[in-house]
Amino acid sequence: MDYIDHIAIQVKNIKKSTKWYIDNFKCKILYIDDTWAFIEFENIKLALVTKSQHPPHFAILDKNLKIDKNTVEHRDGSVSKYIQDSDNNFIEIINYRD
């Protein structure tokens, strides 16, 4: 079964935004650099991204994601591809390659 893995929002300053979420909610940092942070809540993950790196989106975990010319490997070892729905919203199909 596929499920929502994370939601990604664009922020101006990754470190400042990550600190705000950590200070205001019970979540933990999974990854952080200058262009991307990944934080985990009890029930979902939130990606904080810069406009130049990623569109705002939500991600669906697909353990059967087929690797093809549209998939990309990310810094954390995951692979994904973006698709758009009928209203042009971005959806990331992601697999963490267990």
PDB file of N, CA and C in Angstrom:
ATOM      1  N   MET A   1       0.849  -1.174   0.000  1.00  0.00           N
ATOM      2  CA  MET A   1       0.000   0.000   0.000  1.00  0.00           C
ATOM      3  C   MET A   1       0.901   1.245   0.000  1.00  0.00           C
ATOM      4  N   ASP A   2       0.557   2.212  -0.826  1.00  0.00           N
ATOM      5  CA  ASP A   2       1.268   3.481  -0.859  1.00  0.00           C
ATOM      6  C   ASP A   2       0.737   4.383   0.251  1.00  0.00           C
ATOM      7  N   TYR A   3       1.606   5.212   0.803  1.00  0.00           N
ATOM      8  CA  TYR A   3       1.149   6.183   1.795  1.00  0.00           C
ATOM      9  C   TYR A   3       1.967   7.457   1.682  1.00  0.00           C
ATOM     10  N   ILE A   4       1.430   8.533   2.254  1.00  0.00           N
ATOM     11  CA  ILE A   4       2.129   9.807   2.205  1.00  0.00           C
ATOM     12  C   ILE A   4       3.349   9.730   3.126  1.00  0.00           C
ATOM     13  N   ASP A   5       4.496  10.011   2.557  1.00  0.00           N
ATOM     14  CA  ASP A   5       5.759   9.942   3.284  1.00  0.00           C
ATOM     15  C   ASP A   5       6.119  11.282   3.905  1.00  0.00           C
ATOM     16  N   HIS A   6       5.993  12.358   3.108  1.00  0.00           N
ATOM     17  CA  HIS A   6       6.319  13.679   3.641  1.00  0.00           C
ATOM     18  C   HIS A   6       5.654  14.773   2.832  1.00  0.00           C
ATOM     19  N   ILE A   7       5.660  15.939   3.415  1.00  0.00           N
ATOM     20  CA  ILE A   7       5.200  17.164   2.764  1.00  0.00           C
ATOM     21  C   ILE A   7       6.407  18.083   2.688  1.00  0.00           C
ATOM     22  N   ALA A   8       6.557  18.785   1.569  1.00  0.00           N
ATOM     23  CA  ALA A   8       7.688  19.702   1.415  1.00  0.00           C
ATOM     24  C   ALA A   8       7.171  21.120   1.215  1.00  0.00           C
ATOM     25  N   ILE A   9       7.721  22.034   1.999  1.00  0.00           N
ATOM     26  CA  ILE A   9       7.375  23.447   1.860  1.00  0.00           C
ATOM     27  C   ILE A   9       8.647  24.235   1.575  1.00  0.00           C
ATOM     28  N   GLN A  10       8.499  25.309   0.835  1.00  0.00           N
ATOM     29  CA  GLN A  10       9.650  26.156   0.535  1.00  0.00           C
ATOM     30  C   GLN A  10       9.824  27.188   1.639  1.00  0.00           C
ATOM     31  N   VAL A  11      11.076  27.365   2.034  1.00  0.00           N
ATOM     32  CA  VAL A  11      11.422  28.345   3.071  1.00  0.00           C
ATOM     33  C   VAL A  11      12.601  29.180   2.579  1.00  0.00           C
ATOM     34  N   LYS A  12      12.789  30.334   3.194  1.00  0.00           N
ATOM     35  CA  LYS A  12      13.871  31.231   2.788  1.00  0.00           C
ATOM     36  C   LYS A  12      15.207  30.853   3.416  1.00  0.00           C
ATOM     37  N   ASN A  13      15.170  30.367   4.656  1.00  0.00           N
ATOM     38  CA  ASN A  13      16.401  30.051   5.380  1.00  0.00           C
ATOM     39  C   ASN A  13      16.214  28.702   6.068  1.00  0.00           C
ATOM     40  N   ILE A  14      16.926  27.692   5.587  1.00  0.00           N
ATOM     41  CA  ILE A  14      16.755  26.326   6.087  1.00  0.00           C
ATOM     42  C   ILE A  14      17.038  26.220   7.586  1.00  0.00           C
ATOM     43  N   LYS A  15      18.160  26.740   8.019  1.00  0.00           N
ATOM     44  CA  LYS A  15      18.543  26.587   9.438  1.00  0.00           C
ATOM     45  C   LYS A  15      17.594  27.339  10.363  1.00  0.00           C
ATOM     46  N   LYS A  16      17.213  28.548   9.978  1.00  0.00           N
ATOM     47  CA  LYS A  16      16.287  29.336  10.787  1.00  0.00           C
ATOM     48  C   LYS A  16      14.919  28.647  10.867  1.00  0.00           C
ATOM     49  N   SER A  17      14.434  28.156   9.744  1.00  0.00           N
ATOM     50  CA  SER A  17      13.132  27.488   9.723  1.00  0.00           C
ATOM     51  C   SER A  17      13.158  26.176  10.500  1.00  0.00           C
ATOM     52  N   THR A  18      14.241  25.422  10.351  1.00  0.00           N
ATOM     53  CA  THR A  18      14.360  24.165  11.094  1.00  0.00           C
ATOM     54  C   THR A  18      14.345  24.433  12.595  1.00  0.00           C
ATOM     55  N   LYS A  19      15.078  25.428  13.032  1.00  0.00           N
ATOM     56  CA  LYS A  19      15.089  25.781  14.456  1.00  0.00           C
ATOM     57  C   LYS A  19      13.694  26.138  14.936  1.00  0.00           C
ATOM     58  N   TRP A  20      12.954  26.881  14.125  1.00  0.00           N
ATOM     59  CA  TRP A  20      11.593  27.266  14.515  1.00  0.00           C
ATOM     60  C   TRP A  20      10.727  26.032  14.733  1.00  0.00           C
ATOM     61  N   TYR A  21      10.782  25.065  13.828  1.00  0.00           N
ATOM     62  CA  TYR A  21       9.961  23.855  13.969  1.00  0.00           C
ATOM     63  C   TYR A  21      10.394  23.033  15.183  1.00  0.00           C
ATOM     64  N   ILE A  22      11.692  22.899  15.382  1.00  0.00           N
ATOM     65  CA  ILE A  22      12.201  22.137  16.526  1.00  0.00           C
ATOM     66  C   ILE A  22      11.814  22.813  17.848  1.00  0.00           C
ATOM     67  N   ASP A  23      11.887  24.142  17.882  1.00  0.00           N
ATOM     68  CA  ASP A  23      11.543  24.881  19.101  1.00  0.00           C
ATOM     69  C   ASP A  23      10.047  24.860  19.409  1.00  0.00           C
ATOM     70  N   ASN A  24       9.213  24.721  18.393  1.00  0.00           N
ATOM     71  CA  ASN A  24       7.771  24.846  18.589  1.00  0.00           C
ATOM     72  C   ASN A  24       6.998  23.535  18.554  1.00  0.00           C
ATOM     73  N   PHE A  25       7.609  22.466  18.098  1.00  0.00           N
ATOM     74  CA  PHE A  25       6.902  21.188  17.992  1.00  0.00           C
ATOM     75  C   PHE A  25       7.814  20.055  18.433  1.00  0.00           C
ATOM     76  N   LYS A  26       7.195  18.940  18.771  1.00  0.00           N
ATOM     77  CA  LYS A  26       7.949  17.751  19.150  1.00  0.00           C
ATOM     78  C   LYS A  26       8.338  17.009  17.871  1.00  0.00           C
ATOM     79  N   CYS A  27       9.468  17.360  17.338  1.00  0.00           N
ATOM     80  CA  CYS A  27       9.964  16.709  16.126  1.00  0.00           C
ATOM     81  C   CYS A  27      11.476  16.631  16.210  1.00  0.00           C
ATOM     82  N   LYS A  28      12.060  15.843  15.327  1.00  0.00           N
ATOM     83  CA  LYS A  28      13.516  15.690  15.356  1.00  0.00           C
ATOM     84  C   LYS A  28      14.080  15.863  13.951  1.00  0.00           C
ATOM     85  N   ILE A  29      15.325  16.286  13.898  1.00  0.00           N
ATOM     86  CA  ILE A  29      16.004  16.495  12.627  1.00  0.00           C
ATOM     87  C   ILE A  29      16.540  15.153  12.115  1.00  0.00           C
ATOM     88  N   LEU A  30      16.167  14.808  10.889  1.00  0.00           N
ATOM     89  CA  LEU A  30      16.712  13.625  10.237  1.00  0.00           C
ATOM     90  C   LEU A  30      17.906  13.983   9.356  1.00  0.00           C
ATOM     91  N   TYR A  31      17.856  15.200   8.763  1.00  0.00           N
ATOM     92  CA  TYR A  31      18.922  15.655   7.874  1.00  0.00           C
ATOM     93  C   TYR A  31      18.826  17.163   7.749  1.00  0.00           C
ATOM     94  N   ILE A  32      19.984  17.822   7.619  1.00  0.00           N
ATOM     95  CA  ILE A  32      19.971  19.266   7.368  1.00  0.00           C
ATOM     96  C   ILE A  32      21.258  19.670   6.644  1.00  0.00           C
ATOM     97  N   ASP A  33      21.098  20.546   5.647  1.00  0.00           N
ATOM     98  CA  ASP A  33      22.221  21.233   5.026  1.00  0.00           C
ATOM     99  C   ASP A  33      21.716  22.626   4.624  1.00  0.00           C
ATOM    100  N   ASP A  34      22.409  23.332   3.773  1.00  0.00           N
ATOM    101  CA  ASP A  34      22.018  24.704   3.437  1.00  0.00           C
ATOM    102  C   ASP A  34      20.807  24.803   2.511  1.00  0.00           C
ATOM    103  N   THR A  35      20.438  23.711   1.846  1.00  0.00           N
ATOM    104  CA  THR A  35      19.335  23.787   0.885  1.00  0.00           C
ATOM    105  C   THR A  35      18.166  22.873   1.207  1.00  0.00           C
ATOM    106  N   TRP A  36      18.307  22.080   2.260  1.00  0.00           N
ATOM    107  CA  TRP A  36      17.276  21.081   2.535  1.00  0.00           C
ATOM    108  C   TRP A  36      17.370  20.596   3.964  1.00  0.00           C
ATOM    109  N   ALA A  37      16.231  20.468   4.611  1.00  0.00           N
ATOM    110  CA  ALA A  37      16.163  19.845   5.934  1.00  0.00           C
ATOM    111  C   ALA A  37      14.997  18.866   5.933  1.00  0.00           C
ATOM    112  N   PHE A  38      15.162  17.805   6.689  1.00  0.00           N
ATOM    113  CA  PHE A  38      14.135  16.778   6.793  1.00  0.00           C
ATOM    114  C   PHE A  38      13.875  16.588   8.274  1.00  0.00           C
ATOM    115  N   ILE A  39      12.669  16.859   8.710  1.00  0.00           N
ATOM    116  CA  ILE A  39      12.334  16.698  10.121  1.00  0.00           C
ATOM    117  C   ILE A  39      11.179  15.721  10.254  1.00  0.00           C
ATOM    118  N   GLU A  40      11.166  15.026  11.378  1.00  0.00           N
ATOM    119  CA  GLU A  40      10.184  13.974  11.573  1.00  0.00           C
ATOM    120  C   GLU A  40       9.294  14.272  12.769  1.00  0.00           C
ATOM    121  N   PHE A  41       8.011  14.222  12.509  1.00  0.00           N
ATOM    122  CA  PHE A  41       6.996  14.284  13.551  1.00  0.00           C
ATOM    123  C   PHE A  41       6.601  12.834  13.861  1.00  0.00           C
ATOM    124  N   GLU A  42       5.732  12.634  14.808  1.00  0.00           N
ATOM    125  CA  GLU A  42       5.336  11.270  15.148  1.00  0.00           C
ATOM    126  C   GLU A  42       4.645  10.569  13.978  1.00  0.00           C
ATOM    127  N   ASN A  43       3.882  11.320  13.184  1.00  0.00           N
ATOM    128  CA  ASN A  43       3.076  10.681  12.146  1.00  0.00           C
ATOM    129  C   ASN A  43       3.474  11.005  10.707  1.00  0.00           C
ATOM    130  N   ILE A  44       4.414  11.921  10.487  1.00  0.00           N
ATOM    131  CA  ILE A  44       4.789  12.302   9.124  1.00  0.00           C
ATOM    132  C   ILE A  44       6.099  13.079   9.158  1.00  0.00           C
ATOM    133  N   LYS A  45       6.729  13.180   8.024  1.00  0.00           N
ATOM    134  CA  LYS A  45       7.956  13.965   7.902  1.00  0.00           C
ATOM    135  C   LYS A  45       7.655  15.254   7.141  1.00  0.00           C
ATOM    136  N   LEU A  46       8.452  16.270   7.421  1.00  0.00           N
ATOM    137  CA  LEU A  46       8.333  17.559   6.755  1.00  0.00           C
ATOM    138  C   LEU A  46       9.685  17.907   6.162  1.00  0.00           C
ATOM    139  N   ALA A  47       9.686  18.204   4.869  1.00  0.00           N
ATOM    140  CA  ALA A  47      10.911  18.658   4.207  1.00  0.00           C
ATOM    141  C   ALA A  47      10.845  20.170   4.079  1.00  0.00           C
ATOM    142  N   LEU A  48      11.905  20.828   4.485  1.00  0.00           N
ATOM    143  CA  LEU A  48      12.041  22.269   4.304  1.00  0.00           C
ATOM    144  C   LEU A  48      13.030  22.439   3.168  1.00  0.00           C
ATOM    145  N   VAL A  49      12.591  23.072   2.088  1.00  0.00           N
ATOM    146  CA  VAL A  49      13.404  23.145   0.880  1.00  0.00           C
ATOM    147  C   VAL A  49      13.533  24.583   0.402  1.00  0.00           C
ATOM    148  N   THR A  50      14.592  24.833  -0.357  1.00  0.00           N
ATOM    149  CA  THR A  50      14.742  26.142  -0.978  1.00  0.00           C
ATOM    150  C   THR A  50      14.088  26.106  -2.357  1.00  0.00           C
ATOM    151  N   LYS A  51      13.657  27.266  -2.796  1.00  0.00           N
ATOM    152  CA  LYS A  51      12.958  27.375  -4.074  1.00  0.00           C
ATOM    153  C   LYS A  51      13.810  26.867  -5.235  1.00  0.00           C
ATOM    154  N   SER A  52      15.128  27.070  -5.148  1.00  0.00           N
ATOM    155  CA  SER A  52      16.007  26.662  -6.237  1.00  0.00           C
ATOM    156  C   SER A  52      16.225  25.145  -6.302  1.00  0.00           C
ATOM    157  N   GLN A  53      15.878  24.427  -5.255  1.00  0.00           N
ATOM    158  CA  GLN A  53      16.148  22.991  -5.193  1.00  0.00           C
ATOM    159  C   GLN A  53      14.934  22.097  -5.467  1.00  0.00           C
ATOM    160  N   HIS A  54      13.766  22.483  -4.946  1.00  0.00           N
ATOM    161  CA  HIS A  54      12.584  21.615  -5.035  1.00  0.00           C
ATOM    162  C   HIS A  54      11.312  22.454  -5.130  1.00  0.00           C
ATOM    163  N   PRO A  55      10.316  21.943  -5.832  1.00  0.00           N
ATOM    164  CA  PRO A  55       9.010  22.603  -5.783  1.00  0.00           C
ATOM    165  C   PRO A  55       8.292  22.188  -4.496  1.00  0.00           C
ATOM    166  N   PRO A  56       7.323  22.973  -4.041  1.00  0.00           N
ATOM    167  CA  PRO A  56       6.495  22.496  -2.929  1.00  0.00           C
ATOM    168  C   PRO A  56       5.746  21.250  -3.420  1.00  0.00           C
ATOM    169  N   HIS A  57       5.651  20.252  -2.561  1.00  0.00           N
ATOM    170  CA  HIS A  57       5.037  18.995  -2.984  1.00  0.00           C
ATOM    171  C   HIS A  57       4.682  18.138  -1.773  1.00  0.00           C
ATOM    172  N   PHE A  58       4.005  17.036  -2.041  1.00  0.00           N
ATOM    173  CA  PHE A  58       3.932  15.981  -1.048  1.00  0.00           C
ATOM    174  C   PHE A  58       4.467  14.723  -1.712  1.00  0.00           C
ATOM    175  N   ALA A  59       4.969  13.817  -0.890  1.00  0.00           N
ATOM    176  CA  ALA A  59       5.618  12.617  -1.419  1.00  0.00           C
ATOM    177  C   ALA A  59       4.865  11.368  -1.000  1.00  0.00           C
ATOM    178  N   ILE A  60       4.748  10.467  -1.944  1.00  0.00           N
ATOM    179  CA  ILE A  60       4.109   9.180  -1.704  1.00  0.00           C
ATOM    180  C   ILE A  60       5.184   8.099  -1.776  1.00  0.00           C
ATOM    181  N   LEU A  61       5.259   7.293  -0.734  1.00  0.00           N
ATOM    182  CA  LEU A  61       6.205   6.188  -0.705  1.00  0.00           C
ATOM    183  C   LEU A  61       5.704   5.081  -1.624  1.00  0.00           C
ATOM    184  N   ASP A  62       6.563   4.645  -2.525  1.00  0.00           N
ATOM    185  CA  ASP A  62       6.246   3.553  -3.438  1.00  0.00           C
ATOM    186  C   ASP A  62       7.415   2.586  -3.431  1.00  0.00           C
ATOM    187  N   LYS A  63       7.277   1.487  -2.702  1.00  0.00           N
ATOM    188  CA  LYS A  63       8.366   0.523  -2.577  1.00  0.00           C
ATOM    189  C   LYS A  63       8.647  -0.206  -3.886  1.00  0.00           C
ATOM    190  N   ASN A  64       7.775  -0.045  -4.875  1.00  0.00           N
ATOM    191  CA  ASN A  64       7.958  -0.689  -6.173  1.00  0.00           C
ATOM    192  C   ASN A  64       8.307   0.314  -7.265  1.00  0.00           C
ATOM    193  N   LEU A  65       8.817   1.477  -6.875  1.00  0.00           N
ATOM    194  CA  LEU A  65       9.168   2.500  -7.855  1.00  0.00           C
ATOM    195  C   LEU A  65      10.160   1.940  -8.862  1.00  0.00           C
ATOM    196  N   LYS A  66       9.826   2.065 -10.107  1.00  0.00           N
ATOM    197  CA  LYS A  66      10.693   1.578 -11.181  1.00  0.00           C
ATOM    198  C   LYS A  66      11.736   2.641 -11.511  1.00  0.00           C
ATOM    199  N   ILE A  67      12.989   2.253 -11.538  1.00  0.00           N
ATOM    200  CA  ILE A  67      14.077   3.164 -11.875  1.00  0.00           C
ATOM    201  C   ILE A  67      14.081   3.341 -13.392  1.00  0.00           C
ATOM    202  N   ASP A  68      14.005   4.600 -13.824  1.00  0.00           N
ATOM    203  CA  ASP A  68      14.051   4.894 -15.254  1.00  0.00           C
ATOM    204  C   ASP A  68      14.716   6.247 -15.454  1.00  0.00           C
ATOM    205  N   LYS A  69      14.647   6.782 -16.657  1.00  0.00           N
ATOM    206  CA  LYS A  69      15.321   8.052 -16.967  1.00  0.00           C
ATOM    207  C   LYS A  69      14.760   9.238 -16.186  1.00  0.00           C
ATOM    208  N   ASN A  70      13.564   9.095 -15.601  1.00  0.00           N
ATOM    209  CA  ASN A  70      12.951  10.187 -14.849  1.00  0.00           C
ATOM    210  C   ASN A  70      13.229  10.129 -13.354  1.00  0.00           C
ATOM    211  N   THR A  71      13.846   9.057 -12.871  1.00  0.00           N
ATOM    212  CA  THR A  71      14.155   8.957 -11.443  1.00  0.00           C
ATOM    213  C   THR A  71      15.517   9.576 -11.169  1.00  0.00           C
ATOM    214  N   VAL A  72      15.644  10.156  -9.997  1.00  0.00           N
ATOM    215  CA  VAL A  72      16.913  10.736  -9.570  1.00  0.00           C
ATOM    216  C   VAL A  72      17.280  10.192  -8.192  1.00  0.00           C
ATOM    217  N   GLU A  73      18.581  10.077  -7.955  1.00  0.00           N
ATOM    218  CA  GLU A  73      19.058   9.647  -6.647  1.00  0.00           C
ATOM    219  C   GLU A  73      19.369  10.886  -5.832  1.00  0.00           C
ATOM    220  N   HIS A  74      18.956  10.876  -4.576  1.00  0.00           N
ATOM    221  CA  HIS A  74      19.154  12.020  -3.683  1.00  0.00           C
ATOM    222  C   HIS A  74      20.311  11.778  -2.715  1.00  0.00           C
ATOM    223  N   ARG A  75      20.712  12.841  -2.028  1.00  0.00           N
ATOM    224  CA  ARG A  75      21.834  12.785  -1.077  1.00  0.00           C
ATOM    225  C   ARG A  75      21.650  11.735  -0.003  1.00  0.00           C
ATOM    226  N   ASP A  76      20.399  11.470   0.377  1.00  0.00           N
ATOM    227  CA  ASP A  76      20.149  10.508   1.453  1.00  0.00           C
ATOM    228  C   ASP A  76      20.038   9.071   0.947  1.00  0.00           C
ATOM    229  N   GLY A  77      20.273   8.854  -0.356  1.00  0.00           N
ATOM    230  CA  GLY A  77      20.217   7.511  -0.920  1.00  0.00           C
ATOM    231  C   GLY A  77      18.860   7.125  -1.474  1.00  0.00           C
ATOM    232  N   SER A  78      17.852   7.949  -1.252  1.00  0.00           N
ATOM    233  CA  SER A  78      16.535   7.654  -1.804  1.00  0.00           C
ATOM    234  C   SER A  78      16.527   7.929  -3.303  1.00  0.00           C
ATOM    235  N   VAL A  79      15.555   7.368  -3.986  1.00  0.00           N
ATOM    236  CA  VAL A  79      15.333   7.656  -5.397  1.00  0.00           C
ATOM    237  C   VAL A  79      13.886   8.106  -5.548  1.00  0.00           C
ATOM    238  N   SER A  80      13.679   9.030  -6.491  1.00  0.00           N
ATOM    239  CA  SER A  80      12.317   9.515  -6.675  1.00  0.00           C
ATOM    240  C   SER A  80      12.149  10.122  -8.049  1.00  0.00           C
ATOM    241  N   LYS A  81      10.905  10.410  -8.356  1.00  0.00           N
ATOM    242  CA  LYS A  81      10.581  11.180  -9.543  1.00  0.00           C
ATOM    243  C   LYS A  81       9.356  12.017  -9.216  1.00  0.00           C
ATOM    244  N   TYR A  82       9.252  13.148  -9.903  1.00  0.00           N
ATOM    245  CA  TYR A  82       8.112  14.030  -9.727  1.00  0.00           C
ATOM    246  C   TYR A  82       7.108  13.796 -10.841  1.00  0.00           C
ATOM    247  N   ILE A  83       5.844  13.831 -10.464  1.00  0.00           N
ATOM    248  CA  ILE A  83       4.753  13.843 -11.419  1.00  0.00           C
ATOM    249  C   ILE A  83       3.863  15.018 -11.044  1.00  0.00           C
ATOM    250  N   GLN A  84       2.949  15.373 -11.916  1.00  0.00           N
ATOM    251  CA  GLN A  84       1.992  16.435 -11.608  1.00  0.00           C
ATOM    252  C   GLN A  84       0.587  15.894 -11.771  1.00  0.00           C
ATOM    253  N   ASP A  85      -0.289  16.326 -10.859  1.00  0.00           N
ATOM    254  CA  ASP A  85      -1.678  15.904 -10.960  1.00  0.00           C
ATOM    255  C   ASP A  85      -2.410  16.759 -11.994  1.00  0.00           C
ATOM    256  N   SER A  86      -3.702  16.563 -12.125  1.00  0.00           N
ATOM    257  CA  SER A  86      -4.484  17.267 -13.149  1.00  0.00           C
ATOM    258  C   SER A  86      -4.580  18.767 -12.910  1.00  0.00           C
ATOM    259  N   ASP A  87      -4.185  19.233 -11.705  1.00  0.00           N
ATOM    260  CA  ASP A  87      -4.174  20.665 -11.395  1.00  0.00           C
ATOM    261  C   ASP A  87      -2.749  21.211 -11.321  1.00  0.00           C
ATOM    262  N   ASN A  88      -1.801  20.439 -11.801  1.00  0.00           N
ATOM    263  CA  ASN A  88      -0.378  20.808 -11.838  1.00  0.00           C
ATOM    264  C   ASN A  88       0.309  20.889 -10.479  1.00  0.00           C
ATOM    265  N   ASN A  89      -0.249  20.238  -9.462  1.00  0.00           N
ATOM    266  CA  ASN A  89       0.433  20.117  -8.173  1.00  0.00           C
ATOM    267  C   ASN A  89       1.518  19.060  -8.308  1.00  0.00           C
ATOM    268  N   PHE A  90       2.680  19.307  -7.687  1.00  0.00           N
ATOM    269  CA  PHE A  90       3.779  18.347  -7.756  1.00  0.00           C
ATOM    270  C   PHE A  90       3.616  17.256  -6.702  1.00  0.00           C
ATOM    271  N   ILE A  91       3.839  16.033  -7.132  1.00  0.00           N
ATOM    272  CA  ILE A  91       3.823  14.867  -6.257  1.00  0.00           C
ATOM    273  C   ILE A  91       5.133  14.134  -6.496  1.00  0.00           C
ATOM    274  N   GLU A  92       5.826  13.851  -5.419  1.00  0.00           N
ATOM    275  CA  GLU A  92       7.074  13.092  -5.525  1.00  0.00           C
ATOM    276  C   GLU A  92       6.766  11.640  -5.206  1.00  0.00           C
ATOM    277  N   ILE A  93       7.140  10.761  -6.095  1.00  0.00           N
ATOM    278  CA  ILE A  93       7.038   9.320  -5.837  1.00  0.00           C
ATOM    279  C   ILE A  93       8.431   8.893  -5.374  1.00  0.00           C
ATOM    280  N   ILE A  94       8.520   8.333  -4.165  1.00  0.00           N
ATOM    281  CA  ILE A  94       9.842   8.119  -3.548  1.00  0.00           C
ATOM    282  C   ILE A  94       9.990   6.680  -3.049  1.00  0.00           C
ATOM    283  N   ASN A  95      11.246   6.205  -3.063  1.00  0.00           N
ATOM    284  CA  ASN A  95      11.590   4.906  -2.533  1.00  0.00           C
ATOM    285  C   ASN A  95      12.929   5.054  -1.816  1.00  0.00           C
ATOM    286  N   TYR A  96      13.014   4.544  -0.602  1.00  0.00           N
ATOM    287  CA  TYR A  96      14.240   4.659   0.196  1.00  0.00           C
ATOM    288  C   TYR A  96      15.208   3.493  -0.022  1.00  0.00           C
ATOM    289  N   ARG A  97      14.908   2.589  -0.884  1.00  0.00           N
ATOM    290  CA  ARG A  97      15.756   1.438  -1.213  1.00  0.00           C
ATOM    291  C   ARG A  97      16.304   0.761   0.032  1.00  0.00           C
ATOM    292  N   ASP A  98      15.420   0.157   0.760  1.00  0.00           N
ATOM    293  CA  ASP A  98      15.778  -0.525   2.028  1.00  0.00           C
ATOM    294  C   ASP A  98      16.923  -1.469   1.865  1.00  0.00           C
TER     295      ASP A  98
END
